[in-house]
Amino acid sequence: MDNNILYSGFYKLLGITGEPGALAMTVAALLAIVVVLVAVLLHVAYATYFERKVIGHMQMRLGPMRVGWHGLLQPFADGLKLFFKEDIFPAGCYKTVFRLAPIYSLFAALSSLAVIPFFGTFYIANINVGILYIFAISGVGTYGIIMAGWSSNSKYAFLGGMRSAAQLISYEVAMGLSLVGVMIMSGSLNLIEIVEAQQTHWYGMYLIPQFLGFFVFAVSAFAETNRTPFCLPEAESELVAGYFAEYSGMRFSLFFLAEYTAMIIMSSMSVICFFGGWTLPPFLTDAIPALNMVPGVVWFAGKVYFHIFVFYWVRATLPRYRYDYLMRLGWKVLIPLALVNIVVTSIIKYLA
Amino acid sequence: MIIEKELTTKYLTVSMGPQHPATHGVLRLVLELDGETVVKCTPDIGYLHRGLEKLAENKTWPAAMTLTSRLDYCSAVANESGYCLAVEKLLGVEVPERAKFIRTMTCEMVRIASHIIWLSAHAIDIGAMTVFLYAMRDRELILDLFEMLCGARLLHIYPRIGGVRCDVDQKFLDGLWDFTEKFPKLIEEYETLIDQNRIWLQRTKGIGIVSAEEAINMGLTGPVLRGSGVPYDIRKIAPYDAYDKVEFEVPLGKNCDVYDRYRCRMEEFRQSNKIIRQCIEKLPDGLALNPDAPGLDMMPGPLKKAAPAPAPAADGTPASKVEDGPAFTEIYSATEVPKGELGYYFVSDGTGKPYRMKVRTPSFIHISALQRLCVGVLVADVIALIGTVDIVLGECDR
C-alpha cells in the first residue's frame, strides 16, 4: 500500500505521518471502500441510463427524455421509485433465503471491486492472486441467483435459477482457461503486474497476441453477466424474468445493480487483461508524447465504457441463444479454443 | 440402493400464460416439462371469449359487421371484407368494380400491417429486439394511411355491404404509392438483422416441422400451410374481389420449418406490396358503394314482403300451411386473411338479422396444432412455435 493514492490521501487528510497504526489503516481502508463503491455505483446508475440511450438511438427512438435534461436524472427517479415500492413476498416463499438472495448477489458483485486497479495507484487492495479472487467471487455470485430462483416458490424463477447455475458453471471454465494465456505471458496473477507487463511490449495490449483468448473471454463475459445473446436465465419471452420474476421494489433493484456491476467488472477485467488497463500502447505514447499528460483513469474509463457499449450493441442486434446451443458453444467450441490458446502460448513462450 | 428405488421423478407442470409476455395475449399453455423438454402441451383458450357469434344474432346484417373487426384486430379490414362478401352472396348484392379494387387494396395493406405485427412479435420472442421496433415504426405508416382513408387506425369498419364506406381520394392514393415505393427497402432492413443471423437460423431452422400431409390433416391454412409447400391460397384458387385482376405469386416453403414460414411471410410482404401497386394503377372509375345495397338503416324484420295468406278453401276449413316457419338459407364463404382461411357460415331466416353466424377462424385451428408441434421441443422452441403459427386470441376465442 506504499504508493496507493487512496490511502496516502486519507493519511494526509487525517494528519498521520510516518507509519500508520492499525486503527488508521482500518479507517483508511473503510474510506477507500466507500469512495470506490460510491464511484462505481454512480457509474452503474448511469450505465442503465447509457444503455437506454444507446439502444434507444439504435432503435430510432430517444430513450429517457423527461426527467432532467435529456433524462439525465432518470436513474435517480428509477431508484427512488423502486425504493418506495411495496415490498412483496410471494405466497409460499422461503422468506429468509428470499431476503438474502439479492443481498448476496450484490455483495458478490461488489466484492470483486476490491482488487480492480482503476489506475496504477487507485485500488482498495493489491493482492497477488487478483484474477483467481475475481473468479472465485463471480462463482459465489451464482449462489445468489440459485437462492433467488429456489426461494421464490415460482416455477419460472426456479427454471431461471437452474439455467443460470448450469450456464455460469460452464462458462466459468471457459473464462478461466481463456485468461491462462495472459497469465503465461505476464507471468503473474496480480492485476497491476499484468498491466505493467503489457507495457513491456511495443503493442502494449495482450489483445493482439491473445486474440483467441480475448474472443473466448468476451463470449464468456456475455454469458457470465447473463447478457444477450446469453440472457437465458432471465429470458423475458420464455421465463418472464427468470430468477427474479417474483422480486419487486428494492430487492429487484439490488439484482439489477448486481447485474450492471458484474458487467462493469467483466469490462474492467477485459480492459486490464487484454487492453492494457489504464495505459496506452508505447508506440502511441512514443509517437504523441502529449498523451502521457492525460491521467490513466481516462483511458481506463474510456475502455470500460467502450466494452459496455459493445454489450449494449450486441443486445440491440442479436437474438437469444437456445439453452442447448449455449451449452454446446461453451463446451464444444470455447473450451477447446481456450485450450488451443494455452498450448500455443506456452510453446511460443518456451521458445522465446 | 434402497434410496435409489425410492427416487421418483415427476414432470414439472408450468402454466405458460394467460399472463405471459410471449403468449400473444391471453393464450395459456399448460406445459409438462422434463427438465427443459416439453412432454405435453395443452392449449387452454377462452380467456377472451366475448360471444361475438351470439351477439351477431341480435344485430342487423350491416351492424353485425362491426363485430367482425374485433375478431383479428390486427387485420380488421380483411375480416370485414370477408363478412361483406358472404352477406353480399347471401343477399345477392352487386359490388361496383371500383369498390372491389379498393377492398383488395385495403386487404393487402392490412396484410402488411398484420404481418408486421407477426414479425415483430416473433422476433422479439426469439430475442431480436430491434426488429420489433423497426417493424413497428413502419406499421405506423400503414396505420396513418388508414387514418387518412377512413378515420380509424385499428378497427376500420371500412367496407360496407355492397361496397366501401367512402371513396378513396388522390391524396390517399399518392401516400399509399409513396409507401409502396419505400416499403421493399424497409423489408430488406428487417432481413439484414435476422435473415442470415446464425442465432436466428439456429433457432428457426429444423424447428416445428409439419409435413404437407400433416398440415392439411390439421386444417392449417395461410402461410403456415404454405410454409409446408402446399399451394393453397384462396386468393388464387377461388378469387374474390379484384384478386383475379391482379398478378401475384404465392410464396411456398420447402423445409416445412419455422424458418420457411418466416421466409413465406417475408415474401408475402413483397407480393402484397405488388398487389397494392397494381390496384392503384388499375383502379377503375365509378361508384364505391352500390346505392341499392342495404344501408345502416336496415330493419331487423323480414326482408321481403311475406306471401299473402292463402285464401280459405270453399268449405270454410282453414288452408293448410305450406311452410312452417321461415325459409332458411345458408351460405359459407371463405377469404384469405393474413393468418389463413377465414370462413363465414351464415344461416338466414330471411330477416334483416343473421339467424346464426359461425366463423371459421384460422387462429383457433392453428392453436390446436400447437398441441402436436410442442411435444419434445425445448421451452425456448415453444416460444418460436407460438410465433410461427401467428395467432390472435381475439380471433381464436371470438
PDB file of N, CA and C in Angstrom, chain A residues 55 58-61 155-156 158-159 163 228-229 236-240 315-325, chain B residues 12-16 20-22 33 36 125-130 133-134 137 197 199 202-203 207 378 380-381 383:
ATOM      1  N   ILE A  55     -29.364   1.992 -26.808  1.00  0.00           N
ATOM      2  CA  ILE A  55     -30.283   1.096 -27.505  1.00  0.00           C
ATOM      3  C   ILE A  55     -31.419   1.906 -28.112  1.00  0.00           C
ATOM      4  N   MET A  58     -30.216   3.344 -31.287  1.00  0.00           N
ATOM      5  CA  MET A  58     -30.048   2.293 -32.294  1.00  0.00           C
ATOM      6  C   MET A  58     -31.398   1.869 -32.858  1.00  0.00           C
ATOM      7  N   GLN A  59     -32.421   1.992 -32.049  1.00  0.00           N
ATOM      8  CA  GLN A  59     -33.742   1.579 -32.496  1.00  0.00           C
ATOM      9  C   GLN A  59     -34.587   2.767 -32.925  1.00  0.00           C
ATOM     10  N   MET A  60     -33.934   3.865 -33.211  1.00  0.00           N
ATOM     11  CA  MET A  60     -34.618   5.041 -33.744  1.00  0.00           C
ATOM     12  C   MET A  60     -35.666   5.594 -32.799  1.00  0.00           C
ATOM     13  N   ARG A  61     -35.343   5.614 -31.543  1.00  0.00           N
ATOM     14  CA  ARG A  61     -36.172   6.338 -30.587  1.00  0.00           C
ATOM     15  C   ARG A  61     -35.224   7.084 -29.672  1.00  0.00           C
ATOM     16  N   LYS A 155     -42.226 -21.454 -10.561  1.00  0.00           N
ATOM     17  CA  LYS A 155     -41.560 -22.385 -11.474  1.00  0.00           C
ATOM     18  C   LYS A 155     -40.692 -21.648 -12.473  1.00  0.00           C
ATOM     19  N   TYR A 156     -41.115 -20.470 -12.878  1.00  0.00           N
ATOM     20  CA  TYR A 156     -40.298 -19.705 -13.813  1.00  0.00           C
ATOM     21  C   TYR A 156     -38.983 -19.313 -13.164  1.00  0.00           C
ATOM     22  N   PHE A 158     -37.568 -20.762 -10.723  1.00  0.00           N
ATOM     23  CA  PHE A 158     -36.808 -21.985 -10.498  1.00  0.00           C
ATOM     24  C   PHE A 158     -36.061 -22.391 -11.766  1.00  0.00           C
ATOM     25  N   LEU A 159     -36.783 -22.383 -12.889  1.00  0.00           N
ATOM     26  CA  LEU A 159     -36.133 -22.734 -14.158  1.00  0.00           C
ATOM     27  C   LEU A 159     -35.008 -21.758 -14.474  1.00  0.00           C
ATOM     28  N   ARG A 163     -31.107 -22.743 -15.008  1.00  0.00           N
ATOM     29  CA  ARG A 163     -30.383 -22.384 -16.225  1.00  0.00           C
ATOM     30  C   ARG A 163     -29.126 -21.616 -15.877  1.00  0.00           C
ATOM     31  N   THR A 228     -27.641 -10.538 -23.277  1.00  0.00           N
ATOM     32  CA  THR A 228     -27.966 -11.022 -24.609  1.00  0.00           C
ATOM     33  C   THR A 228     -26.665 -11.242 -25.365  1.00  0.00           C
ATOM     34  N   PRO A 229     -26.501 -12.262 -26.155  1.00  0.00           N
ATOM     35  CA  PRO A 229     -27.460 -13.312 -26.513  1.00  0.00           C
ATOM     36  C   PRO A 229     -27.519 -14.485 -25.540  1.00  0.00           C
ATOM     37  N   GLU A 236     -36.761 -13.018 -21.155  1.00  0.00           N
ATOM     38  CA  GLU A 236     -38.041 -12.357 -20.911  1.00  0.00           C
ATOM     39  C   GLU A 236     -39.193 -13.088 -21.563  1.00  0.00           C
ATOM     40  N   SER A 237     -39.002 -13.510 -22.830  1.00  0.00           N
ATOM     41  CA  SER A 237     -40.138 -14.079 -23.529  1.00  0.00           C
ATOM     42  C   SER A 237     -40.355 -15.543 -23.177  1.00  0.00           C
ATOM     43  N   GLU A 238     -39.385 -16.153 -22.491  1.00  0.00           N
ATOM     44  CA  GLU A 238     -39.585 -17.553 -22.127  1.00  0.00           C
ATOM     45  C   GLU A 238     -39.960 -17.690 -20.658  1.00  0.00           C
ATOM     46  N   LEU A 239     -39.113 -17.119 -19.807  1.00  0.00           N
ATOM     47  CA  LEU A 239     -39.301 -17.321 -18.369  1.00  0.00           C
ATOM     48  C   LEU A 239     -39.780 -16.045 -17.686  1.00  0.00           C
ATOM     49  N   VAL A 240     -40.416 -15.180 -18.413  1.00  0.00           N
ATOM     50  CA  VAL A 240     -40.942 -13.915 -17.888  1.00  0.00           C
ATOM     51  C   VAL A 240     -39.792 -13.019 -17.427  1.00  0.00           C
ATOM     52  N   ARG A 315     -26.775  -6.415 -27.561  1.00  0.00           N
ATOM     53  CA  ARG A 315     -28.142  -6.618 -27.102  1.00  0.00           C
ATOM     54  C   ARG A 315     -29.147  -6.116 -28.126  1.00  0.00           C
ATOM     55  N   ALA A 316     -28.806  -5.018 -28.792  1.00  0.00           N
ATOM     56  CA  ALA A 316     -29.743  -4.464 -29.765  1.00  0.00           C
ATOM     57  C   ALA A 316     -29.729  -5.248 -31.070  1.00  0.00           C
ATOM     58  N   THR A 317     -28.720  -6.092 -31.254  1.00  0.00           N
ATOM     59  CA  THR A 317     -28.565  -6.722 -32.564  1.00  0.00           C
ATOM     60  C   THR A 317     -28.987  -8.183 -32.590  1.00  0.00           C
ATOM     61  N   LEU A 318     -28.604  -8.928 -31.576  1.00  0.00           N
ATOM     62  CA  LEU A 318     -28.693 -10.387 -31.701  1.00  0.00           C
ATOM     63  C   LEU A 318     -29.935 -10.971 -31.035  1.00  0.00           C
ATOM     64  N   PRO A 319     -30.460 -12.053 -31.620  1.00  0.00           N
ATOM     65  CA  PRO A 319     -31.489 -12.816 -30.917  1.00  0.00           C
ATOM     66  C   PRO A 319     -30.857 -13.644 -29.793  1.00  0.00           C
ATOM     67  N   ARG A 320     -31.707 -14.362 -29.099  1.00  0.00           N
ATOM     68  CA  ARG A 320     -31.251 -15.109 -27.925  1.00  0.00           C
ATOM     69  C   ARG A 320     -30.909 -16.548 -28.298  1.00  0.00           C
ATOM     70  N   TYR A 321     -29.841 -17.057 -27.704  1.00  0.00           N
ATOM     71  CA  TYR A 321     -29.476 -18.456 -27.927  1.00  0.00           C
ATOM     72  C   TYR A 321     -30.471 -19.386 -27.255  1.00  0.00           C
ATOM     73  N   ARG A 322     -30.499 -20.600 -27.768  1.00  0.00           N
ATOM     74  CA  ARG A 322     -31.303 -21.612 -27.081  1.00  0.00           C
ATOM     75  C   ARG A 322     -30.400 -22.324 -26.097  1.00  0.00           C
ATOM     76  N   TYR A 323     -31.023 -22.898 -25.090  1.00  0.00           N
ATOM     77  CA  TYR A 323     -30.270 -23.465 -23.983  1.00  0.00           C
ATOM     78  C   TYR A 323     -29.232 -24.488 -24.426  1.00  0.00           C
ATOM     79  N   ASP A 324     -29.635 -25.428 -25.295  1.00  0.00           N
ATOM     80  CA  ASP A 324     -28.689 -26.489 -25.661  1.00  0.00           C
ATOM     81  C   ASP A 324     -27.574 -25.963 -26.552  1.00  0.00           C
ATOM     82  N   TYR A 325     -27.885 -24.953 -27.394  1.00  0.00           N
ATOM     83  CA  TYR A 325     -26.830 -24.358 -28.212  1.00  0.00           C
ATOM     84  C   TYR A 325     -25.818 -23.649 -27.336  1.00  0.00           C
TER      85      TYR A 325
ATOM     86  N   LEU B  12     -42.526 -31.397 -14.360  1.00  0.00           N
ATOM     87  CA  LEU B  12     -42.836 -30.081 -13.814  1.00  0.00           C
ATOM     88  C   LEU B  12     -43.925 -29.462 -14.692  1.00  0.00           C
ATOM     89  N   THR B  13     -45.049 -29.158 -14.081  1.00  0.00           N
ATOM     90  CA  THR B  13     -46.128 -28.557 -14.855  1.00  0.00           C
ATOM     91  C   THR B  13     -46.019 -27.045 -14.752  1.00  0.00           C
ATOM     92  N   VAL B  14     -45.847 -26.424 -15.885  1.00  0.00           N
ATOM     93  CA  VAL B  14     -45.736 -24.966 -15.913  1.00  0.00           C
ATOM     94  C   VAL B  14     -46.919 -24.413 -16.684  1.00  0.00           C
ATOM     95  N   SER B  15     -47.573 -23.459 -16.080  1.00  0.00           N
ATOM     96  CA  SER B  15     -48.685 -22.826 -16.772  1.00  0.00           C
ATOM     97  C   SER B  15     -48.154 -21.591 -17.475  1.00  0.00           C
ATOM     98  N   MET B  16     -47.951 -21.714 -18.770  1.00  0.00           N
ATOM     99  CA  MET B  16     -47.415 -20.582 -19.531  1.00  0.00           C
ATOM    100  C   MET B  16     -48.583 -19.724 -20.001  1.00  0.00           C
ATOM    101  N   HIS B  20     -48.382 -13.768 -19.861  1.00  0.00           N
ATOM    102  CA  HIS B  20     -47.008 -14.143 -20.165  1.00  0.00           C
ATOM    103  C   HIS B  20     -46.604 -13.292 -21.360  1.00  0.00           C
ATOM    104  N   PRO B  21     -45.393 -12.773 -21.345  1.00  0.00           N
ATOM    105  CA  PRO B  21     -45.042 -11.843 -22.415  1.00  0.00           C
ATOM    106  C   PRO B  21     -45.049 -12.455 -23.809  1.00  0.00           C
ATOM    107  N   ALA B  22     -44.974 -13.771 -23.927  1.00  0.00           N
ATOM    108  CA  ALA B  22     -44.824 -14.340 -25.266  1.00  0.00           C
ATOM    109  C   ALA B  22     -46.028 -15.126 -25.737  1.00  0.00           C
ATOM    110  N   LEU B  33     -43.056 -30.385 -18.251  1.00  0.00           N
ATOM    111  CA  LEU B  33     -41.647 -30.318 -18.610  1.00  0.00           C
ATOM    112  C   LEU B  33     -40.865 -31.441 -17.955  1.00  0.00           C
ATOM    113  N   GLU B  36     -35.916 -29.277 -19.402  1.00  0.00           N
ATOM    114  CA  GLU B  36     -36.340 -28.177 -20.276  1.00  0.00           C
ATOM    115  C   GLU B  36     -37.168 -28.687 -21.445  1.00  0.00           C
ATOM    116  N   ASP B 125     -39.775 -12.336 -29.474  1.00  0.00           N
ATOM    117  CA  ASP B 125     -39.863 -13.559 -28.681  1.00  0.00           C
ATOM    118  C   ASP B 125     -38.560 -14.330 -28.749  1.00  0.00           C
ATOM    119  N   ILE B 126     -37.957 -14.332 -29.929  1.00  0.00           N
ATOM    120  CA  ILE B 126     -36.698 -15.057 -30.073  1.00  0.00           C
ATOM    121  C   ILE B 126     -35.545 -14.193 -29.568  1.00  0.00           C
ATOM    122  N   GLY B 127     -35.815 -12.946 -29.271  1.00  0.00           N
ATOM    123  CA  GLY B 127     -34.798 -12.120 -28.636  1.00  0.00           C
ATOM    124  C   GLY B 127     -34.258 -10.997 -29.484  1.00  0.00           C
ATOM    125  N   ALA B 128     -34.669 -10.923 -30.749  1.00  0.00           N
ATOM    126  CA  ALA B 128     -34.178  -9.849 -31.608  1.00  0.00           C
ATOM    127  C   ALA B 128     -35.040  -8.613 -31.378  1.00  0.00           C
ATOM    128  N   MET B 129     -34.557  -7.751 -30.508  1.00  0.00           N
ATOM    129  CA  MET B 129     -35.399  -6.655 -30.041  1.00  0.00           C
ATOM    130  C   MET B 129     -35.551  -5.556 -31.088  1.00  0.00           C
ATOM    131  N   THR B 130     -34.503  -5.324 -31.852  1.00  0.00           N
ATOM    132  CA  THR B 130     -34.518  -4.169 -32.737  1.00  0.00           C
ATOM    133  C   THR B 130     -35.487  -4.358 -33.894  1.00  0.00           C
ATOM    134  N   LEU B 133     -38.845  -2.993 -33.097  1.00  0.00           N
ATOM    135  CA  LEU B 133     -39.067  -1.549 -33.165  1.00  0.00           C
ATOM    136  C   LEU B 133     -39.023  -1.035 -34.588  1.00  0.00           C
ATOM    137  N   TYR B 134     -38.144  -1.611 -35.401  1.00  0.00           N
ATOM    138  CA  TYR B 134     -38.106  -1.192 -36.804  1.00  0.00           C
ATOM    139  C   TYR B 134     -39.444  -1.492 -37.466  1.00  0.00           C
ATOM    140  N   ARG B 137     -42.277   0.690 -36.286  1.00  0.00           N
ATOM    141  CA  ARG B 137     -42.140   2.038 -36.854  1.00  0.00           C
ATOM    142  C   ARG B 137     -42.818   2.095 -38.221  1.00  0.00           C
ATOM    143  N   ASN B 197     -28.709 -14.251 -39.808  1.00  0.00           N
ATOM    144  CA  ASN B 197     -28.115 -14.296 -38.476  1.00  0.00           C
ATOM    145  C   ASN B 197     -28.012 -15.736 -37.996  1.00  0.00           C
ATOM    146  N   ILE B 199     -27.691 -17.083 -35.097  1.00  0.00           N
ATOM    147  CA  ILE B 199     -28.533 -17.472 -33.963  1.00  0.00           C
ATOM    148  C   ILE B 199     -29.974 -17.619 -34.432  1.00  0.00           C
ATOM    149  N   GLN B 202     -30.277 -20.859 -36.237  1.00  0.00           N
ATOM    150  CA  GLN B 202     -30.297 -21.989 -35.302  1.00  0.00           C
ATOM    151  C   GLN B 202     -31.636 -22.113 -34.604  1.00  0.00           C
ATOM    152  N   ARG B 203     -32.218 -20.981 -34.312  1.00  0.00           N
ATOM    153  CA  ARG B 203     -33.466 -21.002 -33.562  1.00  0.00           C
ATOM    154  C   ARG B 203     -34.665 -21.358 -34.427  1.00  0.00           C
ATOM    155  N   ILE B 207     -36.949 -26.455 -36.818  1.00  0.00           N
ATOM    156  CA  ILE B 207     -37.822 -26.423 -35.640  1.00  0.00           C
ATOM    157  C   ILE B 207     -39.268 -26.445 -36.132  1.00  0.00           C
ATOM    158  N   LEU B 378     -37.849 -27.871 -26.780  1.00  0.00           N
ATOM    159  CA  LEU B 378     -37.433 -27.165 -25.572  1.00  0.00           C
ATOM    160  C   LEU B 378     -38.360 -25.978 -25.321  1.00  0.00           C
ATOM    161  N   ALA B 380     -37.680 -22.951 -25.069  1.00  0.00           N
ATOM    162  CA  ALA B 380     -37.391 -21.828 -25.960  1.00  0.00           C
ATOM    163  C   ALA B 380     -38.074 -22.014 -27.310  1.00  0.00           C
ATOM    164  N   ASP B 381     -38.205 -23.279 -27.754  1.00  0.00           N
ATOM    165  CA  ASP B 381     -38.840 -23.528 -29.048  1.00  0.00           C
ATOM    166  C   ASP B 381     -40.344 -23.308 -28.988  1.00  0.00           C
ATOM    167  N   ILE B 383     -41.786 -20.952 -27.657  1.00  0.00           N
ATOM    168  CA  ILE B 383     -41.966 -19.537 -27.962  1.00  0.00           C
ATOM    169  C   ILE B 383     -41.887 -19.310 -29.467  1.00  0.00           C
TER     170      ILE B 383
END
